[in-house]
Short mmCIF file of C-alpha atoms in Angstrom, two decimals:
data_model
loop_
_atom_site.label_atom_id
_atom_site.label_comp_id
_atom_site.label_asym_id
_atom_site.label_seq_id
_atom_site.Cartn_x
_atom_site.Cartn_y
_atom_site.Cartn_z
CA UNK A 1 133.76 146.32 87.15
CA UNK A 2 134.19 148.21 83.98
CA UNK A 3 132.15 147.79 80.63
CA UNK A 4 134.38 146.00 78.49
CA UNK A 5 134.63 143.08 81.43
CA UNK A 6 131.08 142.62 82.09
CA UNK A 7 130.39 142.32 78.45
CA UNK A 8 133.10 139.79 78.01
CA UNK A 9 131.44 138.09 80.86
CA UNK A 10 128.39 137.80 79.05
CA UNK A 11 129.78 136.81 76.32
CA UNK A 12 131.01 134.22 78.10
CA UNK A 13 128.17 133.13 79.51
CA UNK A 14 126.41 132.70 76.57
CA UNK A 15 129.04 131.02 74.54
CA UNK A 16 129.30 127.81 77.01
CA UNK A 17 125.36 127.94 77.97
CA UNK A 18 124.89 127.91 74.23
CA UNK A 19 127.32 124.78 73.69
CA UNK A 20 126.49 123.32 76.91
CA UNK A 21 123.11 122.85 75.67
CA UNK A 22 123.79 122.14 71.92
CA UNK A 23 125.94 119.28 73.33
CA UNK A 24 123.56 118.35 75.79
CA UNK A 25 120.71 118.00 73.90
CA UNK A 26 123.26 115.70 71.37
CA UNK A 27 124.07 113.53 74.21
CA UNK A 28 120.24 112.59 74.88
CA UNK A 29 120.13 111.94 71.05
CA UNK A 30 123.06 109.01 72.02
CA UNK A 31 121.36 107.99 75.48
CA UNK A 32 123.24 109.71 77.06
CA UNK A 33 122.29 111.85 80.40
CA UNK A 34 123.37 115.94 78.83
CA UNK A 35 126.03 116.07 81.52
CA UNK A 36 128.25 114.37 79.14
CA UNK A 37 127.94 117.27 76.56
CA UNK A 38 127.73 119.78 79.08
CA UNK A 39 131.39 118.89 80.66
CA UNK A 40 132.58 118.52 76.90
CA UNK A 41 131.60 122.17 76.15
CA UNK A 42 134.04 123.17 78.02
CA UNK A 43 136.80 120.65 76.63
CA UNK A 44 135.85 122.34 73.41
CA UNK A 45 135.85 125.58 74.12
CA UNK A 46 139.20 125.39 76.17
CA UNK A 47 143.04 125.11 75.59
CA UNK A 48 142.21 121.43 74.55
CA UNK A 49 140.53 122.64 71.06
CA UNK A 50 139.41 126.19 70.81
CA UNK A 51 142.81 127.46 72.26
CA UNK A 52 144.69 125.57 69.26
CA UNK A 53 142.69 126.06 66.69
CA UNK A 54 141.93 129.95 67.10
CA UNK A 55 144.48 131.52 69.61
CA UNK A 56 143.22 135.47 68.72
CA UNK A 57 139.57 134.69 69.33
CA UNK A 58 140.35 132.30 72.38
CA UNK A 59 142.38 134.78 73.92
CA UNK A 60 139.60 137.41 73.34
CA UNK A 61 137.12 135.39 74.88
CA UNK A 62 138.98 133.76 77.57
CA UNK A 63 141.72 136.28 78.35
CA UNK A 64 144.80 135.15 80.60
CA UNK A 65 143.20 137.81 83.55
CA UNK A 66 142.64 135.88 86.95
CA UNK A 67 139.97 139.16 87.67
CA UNK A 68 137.69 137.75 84.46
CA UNK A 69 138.15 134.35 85.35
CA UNK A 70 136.92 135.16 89.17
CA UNK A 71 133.98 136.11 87.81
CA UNK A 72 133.16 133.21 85.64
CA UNK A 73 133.70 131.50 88.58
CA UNK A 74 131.09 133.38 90.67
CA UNK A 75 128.50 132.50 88.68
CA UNK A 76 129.39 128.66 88.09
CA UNK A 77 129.49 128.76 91.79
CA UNK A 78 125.93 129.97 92.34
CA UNK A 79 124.82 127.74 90.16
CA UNK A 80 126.14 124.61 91.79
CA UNK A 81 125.13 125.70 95.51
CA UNK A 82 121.45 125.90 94.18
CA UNK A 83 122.17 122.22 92.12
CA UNK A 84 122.88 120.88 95.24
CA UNK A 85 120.20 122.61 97.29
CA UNK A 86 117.71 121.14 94.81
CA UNK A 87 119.09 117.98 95.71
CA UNK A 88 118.62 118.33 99.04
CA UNK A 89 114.87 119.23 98.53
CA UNK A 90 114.54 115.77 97.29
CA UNK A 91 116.27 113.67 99.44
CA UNK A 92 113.92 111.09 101.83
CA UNK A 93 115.18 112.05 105.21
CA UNK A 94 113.38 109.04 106.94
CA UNK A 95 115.54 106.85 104.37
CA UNK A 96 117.95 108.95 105.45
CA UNK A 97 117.00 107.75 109.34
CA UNK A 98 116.41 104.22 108.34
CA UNK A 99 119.68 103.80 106.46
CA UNK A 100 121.67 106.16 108.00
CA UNK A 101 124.57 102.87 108.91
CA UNK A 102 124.44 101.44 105.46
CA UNK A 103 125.43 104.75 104.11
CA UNK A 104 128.45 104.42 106.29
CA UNK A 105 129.22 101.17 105.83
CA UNK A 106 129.41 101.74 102.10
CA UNK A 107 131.06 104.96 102.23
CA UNK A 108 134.33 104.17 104.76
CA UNK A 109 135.66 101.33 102.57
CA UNK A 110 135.27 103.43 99.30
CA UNK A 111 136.87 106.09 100.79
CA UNK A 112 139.82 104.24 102.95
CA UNK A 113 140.59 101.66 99.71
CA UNK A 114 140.94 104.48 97.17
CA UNK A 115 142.93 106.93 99.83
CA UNK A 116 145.19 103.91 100.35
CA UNK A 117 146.12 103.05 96.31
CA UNK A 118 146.33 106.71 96.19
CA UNK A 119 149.10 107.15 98.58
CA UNK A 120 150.69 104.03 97.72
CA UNK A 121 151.13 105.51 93.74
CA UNK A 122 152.10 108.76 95.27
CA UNK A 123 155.02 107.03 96.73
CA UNK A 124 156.29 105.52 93.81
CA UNK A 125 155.80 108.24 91.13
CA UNK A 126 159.13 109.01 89.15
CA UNK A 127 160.50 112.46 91.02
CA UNK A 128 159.95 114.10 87.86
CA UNK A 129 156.07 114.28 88.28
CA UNK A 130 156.75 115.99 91.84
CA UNK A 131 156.97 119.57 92.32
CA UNK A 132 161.15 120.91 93.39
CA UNK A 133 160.76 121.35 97.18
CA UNK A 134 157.72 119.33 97.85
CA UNK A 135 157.79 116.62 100.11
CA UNK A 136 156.71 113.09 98.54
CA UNK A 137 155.00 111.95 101.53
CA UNK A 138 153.17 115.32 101.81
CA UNK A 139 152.54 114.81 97.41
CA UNK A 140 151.15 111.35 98.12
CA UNK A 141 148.71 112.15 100.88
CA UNK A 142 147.44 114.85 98.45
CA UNK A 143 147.18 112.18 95.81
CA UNK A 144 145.45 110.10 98.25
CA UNK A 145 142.68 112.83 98.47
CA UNK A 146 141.99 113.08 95.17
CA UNK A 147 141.40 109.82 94.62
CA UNK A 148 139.10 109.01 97.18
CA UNK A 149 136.65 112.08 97.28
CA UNK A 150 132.84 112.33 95.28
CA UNK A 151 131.43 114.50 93.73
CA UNK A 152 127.98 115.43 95.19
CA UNK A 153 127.30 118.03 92.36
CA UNK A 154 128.02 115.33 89.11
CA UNK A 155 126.27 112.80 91.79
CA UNK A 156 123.36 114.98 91.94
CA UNK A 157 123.16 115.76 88.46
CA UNK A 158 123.02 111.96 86.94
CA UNK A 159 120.75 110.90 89.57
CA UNK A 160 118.35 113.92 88.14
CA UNK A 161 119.16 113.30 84.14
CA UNK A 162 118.69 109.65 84.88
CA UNK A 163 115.35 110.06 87.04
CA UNK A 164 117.22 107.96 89.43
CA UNK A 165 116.63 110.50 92.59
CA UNK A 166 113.44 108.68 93.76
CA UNK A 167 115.07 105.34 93.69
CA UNK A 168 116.34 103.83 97.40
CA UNK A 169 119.84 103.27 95.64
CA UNK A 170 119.76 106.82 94.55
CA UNK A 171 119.23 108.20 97.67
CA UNK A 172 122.18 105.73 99.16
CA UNK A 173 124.36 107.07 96.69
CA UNK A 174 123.88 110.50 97.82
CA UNK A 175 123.74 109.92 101.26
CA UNK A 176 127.41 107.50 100.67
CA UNK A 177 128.58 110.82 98.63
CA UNK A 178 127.85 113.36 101.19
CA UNK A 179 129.85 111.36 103.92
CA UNK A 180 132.28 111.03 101.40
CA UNK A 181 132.90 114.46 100.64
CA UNK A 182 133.00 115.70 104.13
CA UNK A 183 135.55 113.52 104.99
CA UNK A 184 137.13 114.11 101.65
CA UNK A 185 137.54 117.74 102.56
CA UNK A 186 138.55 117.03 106.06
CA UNK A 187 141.21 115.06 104.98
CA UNK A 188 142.52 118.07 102.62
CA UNK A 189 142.28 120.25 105.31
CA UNK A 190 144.93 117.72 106.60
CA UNK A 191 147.51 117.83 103.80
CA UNK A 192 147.18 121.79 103.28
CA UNK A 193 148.04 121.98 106.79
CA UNK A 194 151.00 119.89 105.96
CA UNK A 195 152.03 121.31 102.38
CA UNK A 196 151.83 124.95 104.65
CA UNK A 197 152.72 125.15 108.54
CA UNK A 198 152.56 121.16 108.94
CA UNK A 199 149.85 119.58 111.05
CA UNK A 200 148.20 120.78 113.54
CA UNK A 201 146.13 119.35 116.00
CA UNK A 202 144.30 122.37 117.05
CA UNK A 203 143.11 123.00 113.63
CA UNK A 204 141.84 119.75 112.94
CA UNK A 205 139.95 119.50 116.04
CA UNK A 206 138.85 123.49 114.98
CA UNK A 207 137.10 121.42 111.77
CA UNK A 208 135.95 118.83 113.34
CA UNK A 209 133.70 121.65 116.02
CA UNK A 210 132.43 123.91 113.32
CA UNK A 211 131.05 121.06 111.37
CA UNK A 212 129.72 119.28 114.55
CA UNK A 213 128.05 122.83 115.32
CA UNK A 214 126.79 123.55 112.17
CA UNK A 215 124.99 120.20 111.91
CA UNK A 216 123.77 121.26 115.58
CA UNK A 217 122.12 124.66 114.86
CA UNK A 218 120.96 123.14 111.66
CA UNK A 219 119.11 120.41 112.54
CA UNK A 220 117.32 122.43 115.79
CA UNK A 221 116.91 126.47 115.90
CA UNK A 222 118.09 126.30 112.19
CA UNK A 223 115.10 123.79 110.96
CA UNK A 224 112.55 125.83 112.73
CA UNK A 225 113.38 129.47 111.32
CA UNK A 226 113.58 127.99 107.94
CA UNK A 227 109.99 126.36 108.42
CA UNK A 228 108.79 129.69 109.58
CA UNK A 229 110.04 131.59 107.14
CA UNK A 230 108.55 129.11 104.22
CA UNK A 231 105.22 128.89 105.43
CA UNK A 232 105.02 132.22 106.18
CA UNK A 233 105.94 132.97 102.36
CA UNK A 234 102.79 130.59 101.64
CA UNK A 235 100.47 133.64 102.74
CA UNK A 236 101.13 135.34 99.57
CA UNK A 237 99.55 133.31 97.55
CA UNK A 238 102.60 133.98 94.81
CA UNK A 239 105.31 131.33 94.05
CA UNK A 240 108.07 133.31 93.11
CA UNK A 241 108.41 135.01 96.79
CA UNK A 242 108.53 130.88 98.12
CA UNK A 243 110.81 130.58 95.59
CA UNK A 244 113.36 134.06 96.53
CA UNK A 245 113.11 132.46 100.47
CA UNK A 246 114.36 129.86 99.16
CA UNK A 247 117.10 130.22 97.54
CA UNK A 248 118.36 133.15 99.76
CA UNK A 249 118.52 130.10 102.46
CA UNK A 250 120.12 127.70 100.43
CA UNK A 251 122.98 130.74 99.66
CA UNK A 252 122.79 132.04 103.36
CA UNK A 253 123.65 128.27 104.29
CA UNK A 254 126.51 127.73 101.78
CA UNK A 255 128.10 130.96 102.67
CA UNK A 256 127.96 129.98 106.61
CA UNK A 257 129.73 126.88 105.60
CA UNK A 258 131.96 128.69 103.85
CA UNK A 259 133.61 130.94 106.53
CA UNK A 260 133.68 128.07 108.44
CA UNK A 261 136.12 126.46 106.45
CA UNK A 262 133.70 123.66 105.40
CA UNK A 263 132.78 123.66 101.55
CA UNK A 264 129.86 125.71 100.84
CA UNK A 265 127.83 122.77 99.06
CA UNK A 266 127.47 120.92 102.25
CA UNK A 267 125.67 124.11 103.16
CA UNK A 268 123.56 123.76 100.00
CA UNK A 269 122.71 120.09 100.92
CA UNK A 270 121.47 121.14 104.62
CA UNK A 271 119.42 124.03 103.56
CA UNK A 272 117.84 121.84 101.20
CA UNK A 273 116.91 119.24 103.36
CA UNK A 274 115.26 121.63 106.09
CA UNK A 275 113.11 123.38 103.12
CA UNK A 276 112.02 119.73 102.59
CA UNK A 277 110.73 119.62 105.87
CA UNK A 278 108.75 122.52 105.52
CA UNK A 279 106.00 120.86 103.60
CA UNK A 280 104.57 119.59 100.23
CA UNK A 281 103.49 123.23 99.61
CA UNK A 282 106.88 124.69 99.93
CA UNK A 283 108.03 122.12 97.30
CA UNK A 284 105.18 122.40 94.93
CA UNK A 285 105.90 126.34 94.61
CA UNK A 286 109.75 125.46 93.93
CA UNK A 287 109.17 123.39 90.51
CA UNK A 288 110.50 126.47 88.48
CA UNK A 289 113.56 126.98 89.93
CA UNK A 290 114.56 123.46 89.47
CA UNK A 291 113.80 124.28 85.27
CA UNK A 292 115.92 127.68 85.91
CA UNK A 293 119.01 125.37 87.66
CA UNK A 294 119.13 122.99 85.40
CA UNK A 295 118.65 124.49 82.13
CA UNK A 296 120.72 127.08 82.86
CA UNK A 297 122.90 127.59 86.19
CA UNK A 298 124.25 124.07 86.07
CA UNK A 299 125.04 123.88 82.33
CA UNK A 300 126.99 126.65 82.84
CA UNK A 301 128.93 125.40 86.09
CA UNK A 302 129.83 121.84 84.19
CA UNK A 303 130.98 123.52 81.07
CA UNK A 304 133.10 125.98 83.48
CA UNK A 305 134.67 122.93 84.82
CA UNK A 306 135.68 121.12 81.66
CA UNK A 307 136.73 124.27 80.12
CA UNK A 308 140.03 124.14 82.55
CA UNK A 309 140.91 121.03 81.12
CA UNK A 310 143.89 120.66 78.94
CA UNK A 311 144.79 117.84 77.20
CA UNK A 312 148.24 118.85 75.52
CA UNK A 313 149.84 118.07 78.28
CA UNK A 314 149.55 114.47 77.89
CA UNK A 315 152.05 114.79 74.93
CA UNK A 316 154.80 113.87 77.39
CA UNK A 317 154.72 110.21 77.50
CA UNK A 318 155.58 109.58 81.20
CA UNK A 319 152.61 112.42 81.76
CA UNK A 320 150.33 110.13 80.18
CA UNK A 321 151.25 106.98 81.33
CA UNK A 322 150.99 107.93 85.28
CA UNK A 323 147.57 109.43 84.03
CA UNK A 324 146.20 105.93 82.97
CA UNK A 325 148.14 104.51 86.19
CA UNK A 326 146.20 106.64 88.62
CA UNK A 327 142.93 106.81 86.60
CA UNK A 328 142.86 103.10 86.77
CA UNK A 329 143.48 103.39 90.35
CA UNK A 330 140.89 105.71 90.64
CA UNK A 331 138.33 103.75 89.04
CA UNK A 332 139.16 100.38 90.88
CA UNK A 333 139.56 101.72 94.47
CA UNK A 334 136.02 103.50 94.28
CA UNK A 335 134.18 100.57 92.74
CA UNK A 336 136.14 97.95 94.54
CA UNK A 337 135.35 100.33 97.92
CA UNK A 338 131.71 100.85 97.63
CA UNK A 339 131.63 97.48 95.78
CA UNK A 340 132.65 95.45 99.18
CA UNK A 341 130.51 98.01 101.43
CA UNK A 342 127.47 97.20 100.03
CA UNK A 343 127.96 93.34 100.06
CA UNK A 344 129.15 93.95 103.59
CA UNK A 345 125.94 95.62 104.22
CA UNK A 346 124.23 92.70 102.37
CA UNK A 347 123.14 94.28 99.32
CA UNK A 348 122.70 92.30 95.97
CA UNK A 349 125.32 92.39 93.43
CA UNK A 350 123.59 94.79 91.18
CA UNK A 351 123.05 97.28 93.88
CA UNK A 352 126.41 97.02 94.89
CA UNK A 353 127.49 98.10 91.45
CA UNK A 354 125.32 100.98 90.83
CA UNK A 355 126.66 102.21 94.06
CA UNK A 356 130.38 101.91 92.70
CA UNK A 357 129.34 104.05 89.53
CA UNK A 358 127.31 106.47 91.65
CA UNK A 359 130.26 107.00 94.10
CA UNK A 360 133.08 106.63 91.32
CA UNK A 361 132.21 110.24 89.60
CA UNK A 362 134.85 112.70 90.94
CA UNK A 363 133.64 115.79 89.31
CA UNK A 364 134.44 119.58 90.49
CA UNK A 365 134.90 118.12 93.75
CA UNK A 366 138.61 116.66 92.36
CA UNK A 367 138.92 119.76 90.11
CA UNK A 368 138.99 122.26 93.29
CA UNK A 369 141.33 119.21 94.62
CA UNK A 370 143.86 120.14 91.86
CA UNK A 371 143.32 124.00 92.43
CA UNK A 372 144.38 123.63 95.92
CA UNK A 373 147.34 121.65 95.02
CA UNK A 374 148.49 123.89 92.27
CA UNK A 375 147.90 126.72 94.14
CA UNK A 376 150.51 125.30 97.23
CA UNK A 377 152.88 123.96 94.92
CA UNK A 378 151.97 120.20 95.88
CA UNK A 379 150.78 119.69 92.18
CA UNK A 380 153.04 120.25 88.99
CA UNK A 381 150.99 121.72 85.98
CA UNK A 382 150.83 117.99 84.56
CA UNK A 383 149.65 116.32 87.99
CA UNK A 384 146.78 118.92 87.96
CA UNK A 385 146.14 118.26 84.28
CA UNK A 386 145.96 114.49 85.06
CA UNK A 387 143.67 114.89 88.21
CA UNK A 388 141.29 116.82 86.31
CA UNK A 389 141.35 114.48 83.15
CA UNK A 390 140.11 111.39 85.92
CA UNK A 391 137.45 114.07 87.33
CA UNK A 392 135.92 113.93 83.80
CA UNK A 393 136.54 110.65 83.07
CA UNK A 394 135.02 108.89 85.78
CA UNK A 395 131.99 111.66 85.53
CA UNK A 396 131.53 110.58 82.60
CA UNK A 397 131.52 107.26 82.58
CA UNK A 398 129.35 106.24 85.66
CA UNK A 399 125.57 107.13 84.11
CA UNK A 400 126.06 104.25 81.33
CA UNK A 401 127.25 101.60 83.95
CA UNK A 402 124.38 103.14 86.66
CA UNK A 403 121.27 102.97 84.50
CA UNK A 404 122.35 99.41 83.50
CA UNK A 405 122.70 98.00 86.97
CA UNK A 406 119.66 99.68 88.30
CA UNK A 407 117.49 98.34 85.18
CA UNK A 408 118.23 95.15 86.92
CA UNK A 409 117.08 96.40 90.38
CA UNK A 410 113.30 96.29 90.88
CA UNK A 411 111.24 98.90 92.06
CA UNK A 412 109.32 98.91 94.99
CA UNK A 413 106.33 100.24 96.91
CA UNK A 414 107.93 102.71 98.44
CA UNK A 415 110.14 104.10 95.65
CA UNK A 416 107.20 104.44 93.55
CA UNK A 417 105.17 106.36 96.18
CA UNK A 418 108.28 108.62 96.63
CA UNK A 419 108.28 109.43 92.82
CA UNK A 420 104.87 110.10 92.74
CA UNK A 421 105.41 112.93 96.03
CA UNK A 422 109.01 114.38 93.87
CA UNK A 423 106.99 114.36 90.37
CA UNK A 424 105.88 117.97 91.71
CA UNK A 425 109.73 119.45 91.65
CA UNK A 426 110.60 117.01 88.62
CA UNK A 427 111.12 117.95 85.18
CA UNK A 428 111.94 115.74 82.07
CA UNK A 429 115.03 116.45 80.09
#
């Protein structure tokens, strides 16, 4: 890496943490959770605004070179890995237990009802929108995906700015999420095969193992190194080396899950959970990196993500009209979905739709969606510009529509005794 590019990357750095928190901190001001001005940071600072109104400097500071933008992406990546660890760390695994079939029952039916109105607007898309070469049936499944996956990282994130994470619906909505997303990616793994070498049963069922052995090791030899390792940091009698065990996990985890073809933030969400388990000491020492994540890391990693946005591309009029087709279809699947789980799963109406707004955020979830599809050729320049645009959009407006429908959700024993026990790792925004 020579000079010039690490100082650009710095430069970088600073120039979307800066905004990131500017607009953050202006969000809060409007009651709003500083994810919203986080995400627009980037919107700014991209080919939307920035990249119009300055060209020179934009070009300077975001240069067309896939190497610099590699490296912007390393560190949003780190960043959201440790995000999701954090929520891990937090997440009530007897709930977990207890609840384990309501989770599923509200996660299928937001995931098949969405997948279905996907693939149904897929099919009937002018040709226009769809890449020369690339079958429609193989463009609709893809559309399918997108429209059905979470976003545990934007999940993770309102739950936190909203000081939601202690609350039983909170937990639901991450648990719904992470079943979600796995399946989400599964089913991806299902159209690349398709948009590549077509489908393969062998490499679905390959999937399907390394997941069902990851969970395996995790959950037995896996939970018992990390609880040795924790406690043994305890000794020391200094945080900070609690702290460096843990994170190295959380890393070591994601970057399992990554060579295994499963996406590294599952691996976050697992190595979170077993540092859980190794005791209120462990957690106690880890209330500083939670400041350092989400002051910093994570501001960075949502202003990354709306800083690929582009909305000039809605200038075409059939562009933007499909884009309000399938962002309506978007929106109404995934509420509709988690809407009829939880009343399946007997759940009162307001519960039912703070789960809809907790599950309808699509966040960098649907953005690496759209990278995979552009990078196959599934996804024209306009369908990826549309995809993203409903990542945001539904990211953005679930917190409102959340905090409303839980203010009419009361709180019980139990959620207040979990606060009390995650107050340690908490920090107001």
């Amino acid at each position: 890496m020579g000079g010039s590019a690490l100082s650009l990357l710095f430069f970088q750095i600073a120039v979307l943490l800066g905004m990131a928190l500017l607009l953050g901190r202006l969000a809060v001001r409007l009651s709003l959770p500083p994810i919203v001005g986080e995400l627009l940071a980037g919107l700014i600072v991209g080919p939307s605004l920035f990249f119009w109104i300055a060209p020179s400097a934009a070009d300077w500071l975001f240069p067309h070179q896939p190497e610099q933008w590699h490296l912007l992406d390393a560190v949003g990546q780190v960043g959201v890995v440790l995000l999701v660890g954090i929520t891990g760390m937090q997440l009530d695994l007897r709930l977990v237990r207890r609840r384990a079939a309501t989770a599923v029952g509200v996660s299928l039916p937001g995931l098949v009802i969405p997948l279905g109105l996907g693939i149904g607007a897929g099919l009937l898309l002018p040709a226009t929108l769809i890449m020369q070469g690339t079958e429609r049936i193989v463009f609709a499944l893809f559309l399918g995906v997108a429209m059905c996956v979470s976003a545990i990282p934007v999940i993770a994130k309102t739950l936190m700015d909203l000081k939601l994470m202690h609350r039983n619906i909170g937990q639901l909505i991450l648990m719904s999420g992470t079943i979600d997303d796995v399946l989400g990616w599964l089913g991806l793994s299902l159209v690349t095969a398709m948009a590549t070498v077509g489908l393969h049963t062998a490499g679905v069922l390959r999937s399907v193992l390394h997941l069902v052995l990851f969970i395996a090791i995790a959950a037995g030899p896996g939970r018992l190194a990390v609880r040795f390792i924790l406690r043994r940091t305890l000794r020391s009698g200094d945080s900070p080396v609690t702290m460096a065990a843990a994170v190295a996990i959380v890393l070591l985890f994601s970057a399992v899950t990554n060579l295994l073809g499963l996406e590294a933030i599952f691996g976050a969400l697992v190595a979170g959970m077993l540092v859980a388990s190794a005791g209120p000491e462990v957690i106690e020492r880890l209330a500083s990196l939670r400041g350092v994540v989400t002051f910093v890391l994570a501001p960075v990693f949502f202003a990354i993500a709306g800083l690929r946005m582009n909305l000039t591309a809605l200038a075409d009029h059939q562009v933007l009209f499909a884009g309000l087709v399938l962002l309506l279809i978007a929106i109404v699947g995934k509420f509709a979905g988690a809407f009829v789980g939880a009343r399946i799963c007997r759940l009162n109406r307001w519960e039912a739709l703070a789960l809809g707004a907790g599950m309808n955020a699509r966040g960098v979830v649907e953005v690496v969606v759209a990278m995979v599809g552009i990078r196959l050729g599934v996804l024209s320049t306009a369908m990826y510009t549309v995809i993203v645009l409903i990542a945001i959009v539904t990211s953005l407006m679930g917190p409102p529509i959340l905090r409303a429908a839980m203010a009419r959700v009361e709180i019980d024993a139990e959620e207040t005794l979990r606060h009390e026990q995650n107050r340690m790792l908490s920090a107001d925004r």
